[in-house]
Short mmCIF file of N, CA and C in Angstrom, two decimals:
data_model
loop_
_atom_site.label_atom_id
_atom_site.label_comp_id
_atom_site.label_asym_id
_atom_site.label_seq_id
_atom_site.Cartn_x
_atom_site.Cartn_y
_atom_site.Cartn_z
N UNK A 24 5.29 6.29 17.08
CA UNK A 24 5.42 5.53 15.86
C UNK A 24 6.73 4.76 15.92
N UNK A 25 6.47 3.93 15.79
CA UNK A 25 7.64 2.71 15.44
C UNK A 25 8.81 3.06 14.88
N UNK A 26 8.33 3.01 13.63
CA UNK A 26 9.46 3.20 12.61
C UNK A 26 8.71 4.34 11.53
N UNK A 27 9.04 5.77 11.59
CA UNK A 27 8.56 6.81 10.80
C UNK A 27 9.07 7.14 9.82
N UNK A 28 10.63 6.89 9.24
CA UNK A 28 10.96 6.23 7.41
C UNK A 28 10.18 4.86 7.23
N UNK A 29 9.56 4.29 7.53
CA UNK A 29 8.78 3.14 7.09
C UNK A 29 7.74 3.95 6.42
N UNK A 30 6.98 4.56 7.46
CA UNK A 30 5.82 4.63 7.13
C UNK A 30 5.64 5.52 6.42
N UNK A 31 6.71 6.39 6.26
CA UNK A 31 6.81 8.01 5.09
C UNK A 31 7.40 6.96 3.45
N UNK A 32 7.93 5.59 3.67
CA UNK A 32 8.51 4.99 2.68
C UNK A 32 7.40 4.28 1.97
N UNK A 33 6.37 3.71 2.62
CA UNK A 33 5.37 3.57 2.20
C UNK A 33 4.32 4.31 1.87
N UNK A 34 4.02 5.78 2.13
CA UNK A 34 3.41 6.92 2.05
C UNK A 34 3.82 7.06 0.48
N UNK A 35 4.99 7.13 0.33
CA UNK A 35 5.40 7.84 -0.83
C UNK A 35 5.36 6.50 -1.62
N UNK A 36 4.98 5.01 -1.52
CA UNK A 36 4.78 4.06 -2.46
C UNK A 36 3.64 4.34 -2.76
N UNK A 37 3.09 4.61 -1.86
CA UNK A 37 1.29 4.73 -2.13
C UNK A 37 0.82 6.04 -2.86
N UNK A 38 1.70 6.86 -2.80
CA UNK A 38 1.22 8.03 -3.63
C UNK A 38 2.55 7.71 -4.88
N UNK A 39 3.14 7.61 -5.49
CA UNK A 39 4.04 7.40 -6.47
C UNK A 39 2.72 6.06 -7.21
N UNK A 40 2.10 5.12 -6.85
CA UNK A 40 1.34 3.99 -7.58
C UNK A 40 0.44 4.51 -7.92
N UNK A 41 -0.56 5.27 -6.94
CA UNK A 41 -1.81 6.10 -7.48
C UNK A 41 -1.59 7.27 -7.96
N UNK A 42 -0.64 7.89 -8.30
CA UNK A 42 -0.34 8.88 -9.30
C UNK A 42 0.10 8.50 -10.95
N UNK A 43 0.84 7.19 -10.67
CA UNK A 43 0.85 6.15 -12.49
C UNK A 43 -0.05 5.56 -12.60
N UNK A 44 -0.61 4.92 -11.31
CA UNK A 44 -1.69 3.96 -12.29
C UNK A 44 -3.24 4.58 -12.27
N UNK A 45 -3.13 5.54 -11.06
CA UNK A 45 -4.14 5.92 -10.81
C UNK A 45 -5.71 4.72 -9.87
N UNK A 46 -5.12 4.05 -9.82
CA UNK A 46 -5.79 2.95 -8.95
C UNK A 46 -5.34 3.24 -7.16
N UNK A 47 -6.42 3.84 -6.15
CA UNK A 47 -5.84 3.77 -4.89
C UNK A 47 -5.72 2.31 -4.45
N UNK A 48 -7.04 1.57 -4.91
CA UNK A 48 -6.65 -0.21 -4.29
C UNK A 48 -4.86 -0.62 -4.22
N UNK A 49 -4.79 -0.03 -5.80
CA UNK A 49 -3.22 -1.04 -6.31
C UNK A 49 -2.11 -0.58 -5.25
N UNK A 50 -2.28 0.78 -5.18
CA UNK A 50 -1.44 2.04 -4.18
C UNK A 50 -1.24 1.42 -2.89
N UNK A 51 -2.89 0.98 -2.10
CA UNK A 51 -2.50 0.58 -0.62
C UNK A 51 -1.75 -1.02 -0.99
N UNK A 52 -2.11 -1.56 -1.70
CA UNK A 52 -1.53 -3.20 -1.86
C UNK A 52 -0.23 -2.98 -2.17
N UNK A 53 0.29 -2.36 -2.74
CA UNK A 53 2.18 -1.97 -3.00
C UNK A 53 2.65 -1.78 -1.31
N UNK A 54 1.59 -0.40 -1.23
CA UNK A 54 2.23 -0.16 0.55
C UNK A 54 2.55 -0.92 1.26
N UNK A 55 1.05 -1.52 1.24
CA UNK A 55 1.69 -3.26 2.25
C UNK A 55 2.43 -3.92 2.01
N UNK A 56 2.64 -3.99 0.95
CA UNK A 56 3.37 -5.39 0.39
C UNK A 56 4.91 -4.80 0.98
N UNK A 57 4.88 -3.48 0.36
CA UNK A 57 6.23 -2.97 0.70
C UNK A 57 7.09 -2.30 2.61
N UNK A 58 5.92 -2.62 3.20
CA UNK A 58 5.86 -2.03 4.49
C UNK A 58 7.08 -3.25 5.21
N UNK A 59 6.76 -4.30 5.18
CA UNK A 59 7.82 -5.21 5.86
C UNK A 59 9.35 -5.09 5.39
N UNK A 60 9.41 -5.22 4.16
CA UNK A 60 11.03 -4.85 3.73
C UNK A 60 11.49 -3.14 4.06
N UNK A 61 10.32 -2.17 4.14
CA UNK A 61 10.72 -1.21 4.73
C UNK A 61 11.38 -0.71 6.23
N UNK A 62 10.14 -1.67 6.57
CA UNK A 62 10.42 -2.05 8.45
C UNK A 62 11.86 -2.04 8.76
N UNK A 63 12.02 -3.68 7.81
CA UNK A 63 13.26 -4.36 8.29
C UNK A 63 14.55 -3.28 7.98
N UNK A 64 14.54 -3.11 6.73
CA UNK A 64 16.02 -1.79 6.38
C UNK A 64 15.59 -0.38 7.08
N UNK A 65 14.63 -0.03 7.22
CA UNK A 65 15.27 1.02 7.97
C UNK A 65 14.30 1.41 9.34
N UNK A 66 14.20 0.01 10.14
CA UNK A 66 14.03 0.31 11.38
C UNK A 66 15.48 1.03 12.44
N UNK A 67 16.59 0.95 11.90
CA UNK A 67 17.68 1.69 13.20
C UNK A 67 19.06 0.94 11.93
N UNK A 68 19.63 1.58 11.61
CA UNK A 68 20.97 1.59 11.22
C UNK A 68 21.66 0.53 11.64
N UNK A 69 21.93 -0.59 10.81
CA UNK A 69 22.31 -1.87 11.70
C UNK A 69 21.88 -2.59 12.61
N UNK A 70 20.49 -2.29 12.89
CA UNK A 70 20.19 -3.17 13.66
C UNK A 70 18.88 -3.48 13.08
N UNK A 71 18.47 -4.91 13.16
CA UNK A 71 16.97 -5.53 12.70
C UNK A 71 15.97 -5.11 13.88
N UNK A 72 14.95 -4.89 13.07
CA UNK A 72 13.85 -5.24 14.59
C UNK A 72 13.65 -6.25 14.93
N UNK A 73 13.09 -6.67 16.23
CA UNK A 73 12.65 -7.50 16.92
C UNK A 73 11.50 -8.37 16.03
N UNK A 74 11.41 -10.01 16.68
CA UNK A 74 10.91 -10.13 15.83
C UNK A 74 9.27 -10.33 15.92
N UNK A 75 9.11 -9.34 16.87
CA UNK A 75 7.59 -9.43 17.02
C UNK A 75 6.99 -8.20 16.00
N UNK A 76 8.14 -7.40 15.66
CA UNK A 76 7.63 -6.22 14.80
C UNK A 76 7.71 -7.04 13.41
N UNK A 77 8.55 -7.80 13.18
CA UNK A 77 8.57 -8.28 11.77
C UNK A 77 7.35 -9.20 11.34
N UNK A 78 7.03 -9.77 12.52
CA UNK A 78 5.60 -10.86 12.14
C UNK A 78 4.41 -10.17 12.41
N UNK A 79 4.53 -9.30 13.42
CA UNK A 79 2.88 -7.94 13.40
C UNK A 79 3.11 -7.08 11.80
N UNK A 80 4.21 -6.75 11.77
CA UNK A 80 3.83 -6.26 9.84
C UNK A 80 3.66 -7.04 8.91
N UNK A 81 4.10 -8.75 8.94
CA UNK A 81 4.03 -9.07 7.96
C UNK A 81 2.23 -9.77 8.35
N UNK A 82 1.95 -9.65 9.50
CA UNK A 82 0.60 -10.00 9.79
C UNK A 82 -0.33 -8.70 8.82
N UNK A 83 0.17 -7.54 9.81
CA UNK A 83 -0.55 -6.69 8.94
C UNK A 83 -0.95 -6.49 7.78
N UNK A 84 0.83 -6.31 6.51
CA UNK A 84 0.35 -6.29 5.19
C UNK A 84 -0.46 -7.59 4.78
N UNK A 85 -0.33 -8.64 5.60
CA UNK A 85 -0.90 -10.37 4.62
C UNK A 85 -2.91 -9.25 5.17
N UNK A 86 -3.03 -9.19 6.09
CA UNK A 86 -4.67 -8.74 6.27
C UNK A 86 -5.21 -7.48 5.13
N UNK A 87 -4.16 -6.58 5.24
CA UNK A 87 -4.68 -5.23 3.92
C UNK A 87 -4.63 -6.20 2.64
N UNK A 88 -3.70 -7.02 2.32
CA UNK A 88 -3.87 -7.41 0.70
C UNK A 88 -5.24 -8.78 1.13
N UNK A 89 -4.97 -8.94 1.93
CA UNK A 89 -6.43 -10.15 1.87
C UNK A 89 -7.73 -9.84 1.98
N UNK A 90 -7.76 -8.24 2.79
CA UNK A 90 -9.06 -7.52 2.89
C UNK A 90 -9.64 -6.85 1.20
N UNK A 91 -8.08 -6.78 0.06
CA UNK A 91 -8.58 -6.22 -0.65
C UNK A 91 -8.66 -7.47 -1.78
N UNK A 92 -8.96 -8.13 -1.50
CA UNK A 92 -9.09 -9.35 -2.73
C UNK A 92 -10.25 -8.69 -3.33
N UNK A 93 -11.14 -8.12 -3.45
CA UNK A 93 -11.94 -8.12 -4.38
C UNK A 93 -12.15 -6.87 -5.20
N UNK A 94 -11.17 -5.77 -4.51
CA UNK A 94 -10.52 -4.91 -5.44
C UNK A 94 -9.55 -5.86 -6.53
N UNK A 95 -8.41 -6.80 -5.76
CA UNK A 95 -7.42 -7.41 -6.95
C UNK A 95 -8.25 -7.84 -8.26
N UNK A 96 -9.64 -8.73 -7.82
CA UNK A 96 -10.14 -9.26 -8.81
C UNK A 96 -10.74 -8.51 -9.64
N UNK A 97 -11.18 -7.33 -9.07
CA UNK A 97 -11.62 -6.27 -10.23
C UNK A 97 -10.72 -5.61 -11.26
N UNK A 98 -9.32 -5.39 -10.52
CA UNK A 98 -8.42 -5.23 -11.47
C UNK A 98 -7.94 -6.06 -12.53
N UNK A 99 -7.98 -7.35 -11.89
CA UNK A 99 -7.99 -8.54 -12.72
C UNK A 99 -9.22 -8.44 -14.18
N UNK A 100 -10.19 -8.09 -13.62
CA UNK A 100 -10.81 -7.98 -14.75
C UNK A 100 -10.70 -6.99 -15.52
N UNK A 101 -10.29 -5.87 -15.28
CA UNK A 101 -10.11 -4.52 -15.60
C UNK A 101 -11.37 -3.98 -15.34
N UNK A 102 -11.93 -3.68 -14.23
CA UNK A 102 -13.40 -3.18 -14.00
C UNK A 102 -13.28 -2.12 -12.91
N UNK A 103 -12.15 -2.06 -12.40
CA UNK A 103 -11.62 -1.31 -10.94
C UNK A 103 -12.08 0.03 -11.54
N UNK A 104 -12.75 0.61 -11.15
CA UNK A 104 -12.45 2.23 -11.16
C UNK A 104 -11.22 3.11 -10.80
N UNK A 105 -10.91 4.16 -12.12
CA UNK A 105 -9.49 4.51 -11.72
C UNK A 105 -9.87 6.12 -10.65
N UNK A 106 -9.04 6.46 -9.92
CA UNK A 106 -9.32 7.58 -9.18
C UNK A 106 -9.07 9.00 -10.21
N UNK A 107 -9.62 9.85 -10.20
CA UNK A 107 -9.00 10.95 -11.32
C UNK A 107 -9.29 12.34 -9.95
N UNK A 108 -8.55 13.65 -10.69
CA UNK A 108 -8.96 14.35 -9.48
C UNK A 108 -10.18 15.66 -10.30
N UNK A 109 -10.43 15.25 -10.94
CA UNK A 109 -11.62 15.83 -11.46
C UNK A 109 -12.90 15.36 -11.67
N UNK A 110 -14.20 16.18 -12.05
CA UNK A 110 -15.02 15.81 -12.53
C UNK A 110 -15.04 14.72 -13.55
N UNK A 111 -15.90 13.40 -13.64
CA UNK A 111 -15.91 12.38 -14.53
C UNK A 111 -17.07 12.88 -15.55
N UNK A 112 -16.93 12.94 -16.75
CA UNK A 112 -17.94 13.53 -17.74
C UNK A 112 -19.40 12.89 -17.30
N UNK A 113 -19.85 12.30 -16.20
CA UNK A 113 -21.52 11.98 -16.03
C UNK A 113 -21.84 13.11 -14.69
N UNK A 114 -20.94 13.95 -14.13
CA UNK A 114 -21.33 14.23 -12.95
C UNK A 114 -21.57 15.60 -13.59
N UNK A 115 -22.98 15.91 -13.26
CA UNK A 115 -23.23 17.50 -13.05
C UNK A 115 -23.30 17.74 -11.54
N UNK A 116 -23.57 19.27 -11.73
CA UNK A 116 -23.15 20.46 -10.22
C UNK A 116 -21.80 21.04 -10.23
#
């Protein structure tokens, strides 16, 4: 792994979003969004990464938030389903 405070920094964006909002879509779209400024501060103590790591993440997060456009628009509408960790009052068994 690359950079493993990145990816524990984004771990914990993604569970800190879907624990308030309860939306996993919104959760991975923070991650990404937040994965490149993570990269960059704490790939090595004073030093930046290279900049093939900075344009493969910012490649990456631009593909997760563009793969989820149609989660955004559901949220947009407010139609997204929220995640809960229980039974939803229609499910029997």
């Amino acid at each position: 792994m690359l950079a493993p405070l990145a990816a524990l920094g984004a771990l914990l964006v993604f569970i800190l979003v879907c624990l308030v909002w309860r939306y996993v879509s919104l959760g991975s779209v923070s991650a990404a969004a937040a994965m490149p400024l993570l990269m960059y501060f704490l790939w090595a103590p004073g030093h930046a990464p290279p900049l093939v790591v900075d344009f493969g993440t910012l490649f990456a997060s631009a593909l997760v938030i563009f793969k989820h456009d149609a989660n955004l628009q559901r949220l947009a509408d407010g139609t997204e389903p929220k995640f809960s960790f229980g039974k939803s009052k229609g499910d029997t068994a």
